[in-house]
PDB file of C-alpha atoms in Angstrom:
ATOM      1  CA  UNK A 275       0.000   0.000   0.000  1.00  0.00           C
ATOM      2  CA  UNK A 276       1.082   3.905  -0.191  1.00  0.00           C
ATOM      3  CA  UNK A 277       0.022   6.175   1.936  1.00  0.00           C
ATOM      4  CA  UNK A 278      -0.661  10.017   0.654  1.00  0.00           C
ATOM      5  CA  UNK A 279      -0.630  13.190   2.917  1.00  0.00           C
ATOM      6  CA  UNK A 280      -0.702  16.667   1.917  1.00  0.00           C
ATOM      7  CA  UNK A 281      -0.218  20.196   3.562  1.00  0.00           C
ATOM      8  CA  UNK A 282       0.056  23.444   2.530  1.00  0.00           C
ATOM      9  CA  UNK A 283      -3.794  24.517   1.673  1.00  0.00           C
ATOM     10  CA  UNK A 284      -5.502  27.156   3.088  1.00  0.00           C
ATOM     11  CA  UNK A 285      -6.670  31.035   1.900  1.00  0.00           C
ATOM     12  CA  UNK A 286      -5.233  33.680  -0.146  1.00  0.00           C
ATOM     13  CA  UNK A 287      -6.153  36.503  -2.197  1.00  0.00           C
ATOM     14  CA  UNK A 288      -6.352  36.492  -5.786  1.00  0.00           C
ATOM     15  CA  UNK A 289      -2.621  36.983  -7.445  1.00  0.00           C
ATOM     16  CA  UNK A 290      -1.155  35.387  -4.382  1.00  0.00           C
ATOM     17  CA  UNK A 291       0.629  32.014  -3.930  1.00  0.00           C
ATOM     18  CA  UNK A 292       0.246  28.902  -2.244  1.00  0.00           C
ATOM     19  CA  UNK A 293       2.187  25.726  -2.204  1.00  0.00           C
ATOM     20  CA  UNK A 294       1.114  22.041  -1.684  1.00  0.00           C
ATOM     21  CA  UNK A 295       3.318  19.334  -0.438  1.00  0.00           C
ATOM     22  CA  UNK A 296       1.941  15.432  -0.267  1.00  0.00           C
ATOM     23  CA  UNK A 297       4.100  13.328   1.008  1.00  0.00           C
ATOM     24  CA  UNK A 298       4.036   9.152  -0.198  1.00  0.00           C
ATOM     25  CA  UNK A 299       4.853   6.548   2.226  1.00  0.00           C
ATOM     26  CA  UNK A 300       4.732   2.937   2.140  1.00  0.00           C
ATOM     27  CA  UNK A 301       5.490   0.820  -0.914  1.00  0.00           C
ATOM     28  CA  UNK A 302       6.975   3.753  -2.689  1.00  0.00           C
ATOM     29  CA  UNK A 303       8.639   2.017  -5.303  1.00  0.00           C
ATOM     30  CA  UNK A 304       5.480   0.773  -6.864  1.00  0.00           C
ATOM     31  CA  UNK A 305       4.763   4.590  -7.557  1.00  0.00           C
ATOM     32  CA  UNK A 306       5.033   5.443 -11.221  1.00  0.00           C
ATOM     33  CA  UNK A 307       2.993   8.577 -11.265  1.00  0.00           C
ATOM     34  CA  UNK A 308       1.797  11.515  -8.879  1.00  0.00           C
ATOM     35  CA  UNK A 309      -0.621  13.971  -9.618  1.00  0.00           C
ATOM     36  CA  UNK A 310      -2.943  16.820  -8.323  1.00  0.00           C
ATOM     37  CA  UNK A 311      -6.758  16.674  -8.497  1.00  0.00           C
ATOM     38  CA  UNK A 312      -9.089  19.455  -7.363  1.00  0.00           C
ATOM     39  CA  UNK A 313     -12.743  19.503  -7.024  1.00  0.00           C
ATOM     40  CA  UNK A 314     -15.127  23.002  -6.339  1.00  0.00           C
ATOM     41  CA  UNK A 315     -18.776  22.144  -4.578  1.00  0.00           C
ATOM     42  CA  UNK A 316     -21.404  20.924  -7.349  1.00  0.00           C
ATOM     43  CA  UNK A 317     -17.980  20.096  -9.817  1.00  0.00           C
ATOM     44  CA  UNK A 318     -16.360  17.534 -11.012  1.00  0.00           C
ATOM     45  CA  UNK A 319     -13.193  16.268  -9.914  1.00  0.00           C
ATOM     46  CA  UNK A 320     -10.584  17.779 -12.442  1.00  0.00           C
ATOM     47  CA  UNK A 321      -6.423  16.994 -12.833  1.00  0.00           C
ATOM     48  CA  UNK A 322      -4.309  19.928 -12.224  1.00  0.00           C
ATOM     49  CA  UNK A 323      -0.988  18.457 -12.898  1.00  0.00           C
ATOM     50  CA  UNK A 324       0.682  15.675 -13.013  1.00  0.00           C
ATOM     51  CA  UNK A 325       4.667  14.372 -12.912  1.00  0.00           C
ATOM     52  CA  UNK A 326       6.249  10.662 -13.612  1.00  0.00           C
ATOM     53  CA  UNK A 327       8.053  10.011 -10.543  1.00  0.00           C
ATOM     54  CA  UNK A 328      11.078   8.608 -12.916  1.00  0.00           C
ATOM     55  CA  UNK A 329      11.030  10.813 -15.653  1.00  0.00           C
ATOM     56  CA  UNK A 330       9.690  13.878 -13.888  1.00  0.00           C
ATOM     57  CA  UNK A 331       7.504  14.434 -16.977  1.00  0.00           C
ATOM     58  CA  UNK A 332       4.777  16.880 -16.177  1.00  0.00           C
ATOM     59  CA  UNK A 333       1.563  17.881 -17.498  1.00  0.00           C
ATOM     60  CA  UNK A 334      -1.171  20.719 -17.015  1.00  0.00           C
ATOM     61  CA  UNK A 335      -4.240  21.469 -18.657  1.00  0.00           C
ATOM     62  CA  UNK A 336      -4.914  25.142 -20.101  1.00  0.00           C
ATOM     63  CA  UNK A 337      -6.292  26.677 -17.033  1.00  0.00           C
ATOM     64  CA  UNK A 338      -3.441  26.612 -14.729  1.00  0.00           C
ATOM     65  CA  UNK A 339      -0.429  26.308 -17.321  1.00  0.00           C
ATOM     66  CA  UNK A 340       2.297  28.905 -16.877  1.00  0.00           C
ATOM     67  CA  UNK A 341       0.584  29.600 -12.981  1.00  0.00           C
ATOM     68  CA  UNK A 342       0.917  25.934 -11.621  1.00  0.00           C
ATOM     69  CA  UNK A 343       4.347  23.911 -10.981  1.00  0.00           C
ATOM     70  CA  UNK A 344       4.863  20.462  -9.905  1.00  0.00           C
ATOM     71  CA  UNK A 345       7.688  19.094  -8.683  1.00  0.00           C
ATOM     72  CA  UNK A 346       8.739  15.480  -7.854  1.00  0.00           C
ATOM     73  CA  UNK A 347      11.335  15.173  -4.660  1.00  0.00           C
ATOM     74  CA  UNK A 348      12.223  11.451  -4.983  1.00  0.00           C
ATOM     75  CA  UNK A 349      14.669  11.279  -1.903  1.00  0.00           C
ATOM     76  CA  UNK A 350      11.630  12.435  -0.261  1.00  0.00           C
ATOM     77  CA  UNK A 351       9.182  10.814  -1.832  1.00  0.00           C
ATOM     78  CA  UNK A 352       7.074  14.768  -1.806  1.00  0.00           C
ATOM     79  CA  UNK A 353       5.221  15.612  -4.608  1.00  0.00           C
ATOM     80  CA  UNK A 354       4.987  19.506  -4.763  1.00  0.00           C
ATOM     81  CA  UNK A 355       2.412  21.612  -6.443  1.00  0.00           C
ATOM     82  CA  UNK A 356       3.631  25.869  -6.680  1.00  0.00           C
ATOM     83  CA  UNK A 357       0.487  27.752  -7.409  1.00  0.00           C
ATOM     84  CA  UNK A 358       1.251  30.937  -8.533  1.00  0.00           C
ATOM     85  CA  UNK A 359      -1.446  33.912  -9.743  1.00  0.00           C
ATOM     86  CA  UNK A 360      -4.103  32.237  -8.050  1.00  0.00           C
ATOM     87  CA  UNK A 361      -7.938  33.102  -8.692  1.00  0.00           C
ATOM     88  CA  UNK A 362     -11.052  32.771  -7.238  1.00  0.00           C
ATOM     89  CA  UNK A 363     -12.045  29.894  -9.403  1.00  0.00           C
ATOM     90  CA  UNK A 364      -8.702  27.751  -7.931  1.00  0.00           C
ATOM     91  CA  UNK A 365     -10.495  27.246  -5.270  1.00  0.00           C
ATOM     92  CA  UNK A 366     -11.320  23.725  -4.178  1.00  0.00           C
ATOM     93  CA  UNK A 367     -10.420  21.032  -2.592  1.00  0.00           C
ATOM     94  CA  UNK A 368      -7.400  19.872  -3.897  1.00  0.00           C
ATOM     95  CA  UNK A 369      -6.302  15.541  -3.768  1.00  0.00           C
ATOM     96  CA  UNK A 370      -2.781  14.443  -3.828  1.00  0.00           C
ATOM     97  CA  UNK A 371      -2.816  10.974  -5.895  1.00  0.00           C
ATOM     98  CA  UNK A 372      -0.525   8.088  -7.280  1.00  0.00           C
ATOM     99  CA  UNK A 373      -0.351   5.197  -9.604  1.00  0.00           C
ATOM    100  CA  UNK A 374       2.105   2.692 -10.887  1.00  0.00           C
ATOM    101  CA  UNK A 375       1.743   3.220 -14.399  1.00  0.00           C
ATOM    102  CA  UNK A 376       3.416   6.139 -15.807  1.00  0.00           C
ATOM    103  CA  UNK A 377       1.696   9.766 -16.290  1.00  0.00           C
ATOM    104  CA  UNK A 378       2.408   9.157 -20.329  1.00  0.00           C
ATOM    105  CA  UNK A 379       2.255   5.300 -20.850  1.00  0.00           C
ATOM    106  CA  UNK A 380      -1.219   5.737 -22.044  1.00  0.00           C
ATOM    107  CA  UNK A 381      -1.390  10.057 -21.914  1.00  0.00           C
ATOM    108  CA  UNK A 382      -4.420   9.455 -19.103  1.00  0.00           C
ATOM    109  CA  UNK A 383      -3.259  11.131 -16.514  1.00  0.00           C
ATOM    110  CA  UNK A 384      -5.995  13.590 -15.455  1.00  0.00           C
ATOM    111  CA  UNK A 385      -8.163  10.056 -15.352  1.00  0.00           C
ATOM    112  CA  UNK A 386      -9.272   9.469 -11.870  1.00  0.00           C
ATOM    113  CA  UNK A 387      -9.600   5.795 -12.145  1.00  0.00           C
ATOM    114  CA  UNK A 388      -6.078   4.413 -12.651  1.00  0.00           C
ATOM    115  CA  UNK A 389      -5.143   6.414  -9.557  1.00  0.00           C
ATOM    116  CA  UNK A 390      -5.372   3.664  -6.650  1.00  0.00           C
ATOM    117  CA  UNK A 391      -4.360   6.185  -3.731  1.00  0.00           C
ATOM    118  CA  UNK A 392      -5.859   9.272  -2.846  1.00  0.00           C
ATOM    119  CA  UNK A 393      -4.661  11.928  -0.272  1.00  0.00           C
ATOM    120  CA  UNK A 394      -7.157  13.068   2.108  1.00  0.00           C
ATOM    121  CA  UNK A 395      -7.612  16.307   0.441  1.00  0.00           C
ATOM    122  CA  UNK A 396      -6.134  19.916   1.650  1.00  0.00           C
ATOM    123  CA  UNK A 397      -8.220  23.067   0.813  1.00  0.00           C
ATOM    124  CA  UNK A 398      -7.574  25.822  -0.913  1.00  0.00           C
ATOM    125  CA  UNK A 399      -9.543  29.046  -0.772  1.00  0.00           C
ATOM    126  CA  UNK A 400      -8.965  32.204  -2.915  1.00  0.00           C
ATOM    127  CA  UNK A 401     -10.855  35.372  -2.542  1.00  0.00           C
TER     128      UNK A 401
END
């Protein structure tokens, strides 16, 4: 199993920054991709980014790119998310999650159902 833990939520005003750690424990190894989910009341569950934990590939839809950084910290085993220029509409709750297959093996990462560990979820507010 791998456990999932983030930090680092909590409120800001729009342009400001906030950054998200989650940190993986347990069967580590097995771990071939990390990303970052979010999900607003009465909205679906969306992927913010994404890295491969041995290639450090990453990935971000439109909405976020050029605002939103991830970072992979494999002596650590920390996946970090750098939100820059934040917005009102950022806010959510935002999930920490990992699966073994690679980010880019099938280009599915901001699909929720190969993910097999979730974070409890930290939230983010931006007003």
């Amino acid at each position: 199993d791998v456990q999932l833990v983030e930090s680092g939520g909590g409120s800001v005003q729009t342009g400001g920054s906030l950054e998200l750690s989650c940190r993986a424990s347990g069967h580590t190894s097995e771990v071939g991709c990390m990303s970052w989910f979010r999900q607003a009341p009465g909205q679906e569950r969306e992927g913010v980014a994404s890295s491969s934990t041995r290639a450090r590939t990453t990935g971000y839809p439109d909405s976020v790119k050029g605002r939103f950084t991830i970072a992979y910290n494999n002596d650590k085993n920390t996946v970090y998310l750098r939100m820059n220029n934040l917005k009102p509409e950022d806010s959510a709750m935002y999930y920490c999650a990992s699966r073994p297959l690679d980010c880019w093996t099938r280009g599915d990462w901001y699909v929720q159902s190969p993910y097999n560990y979730w974070g409890q979820g930290t939230q983010v507010t931006v007003s």
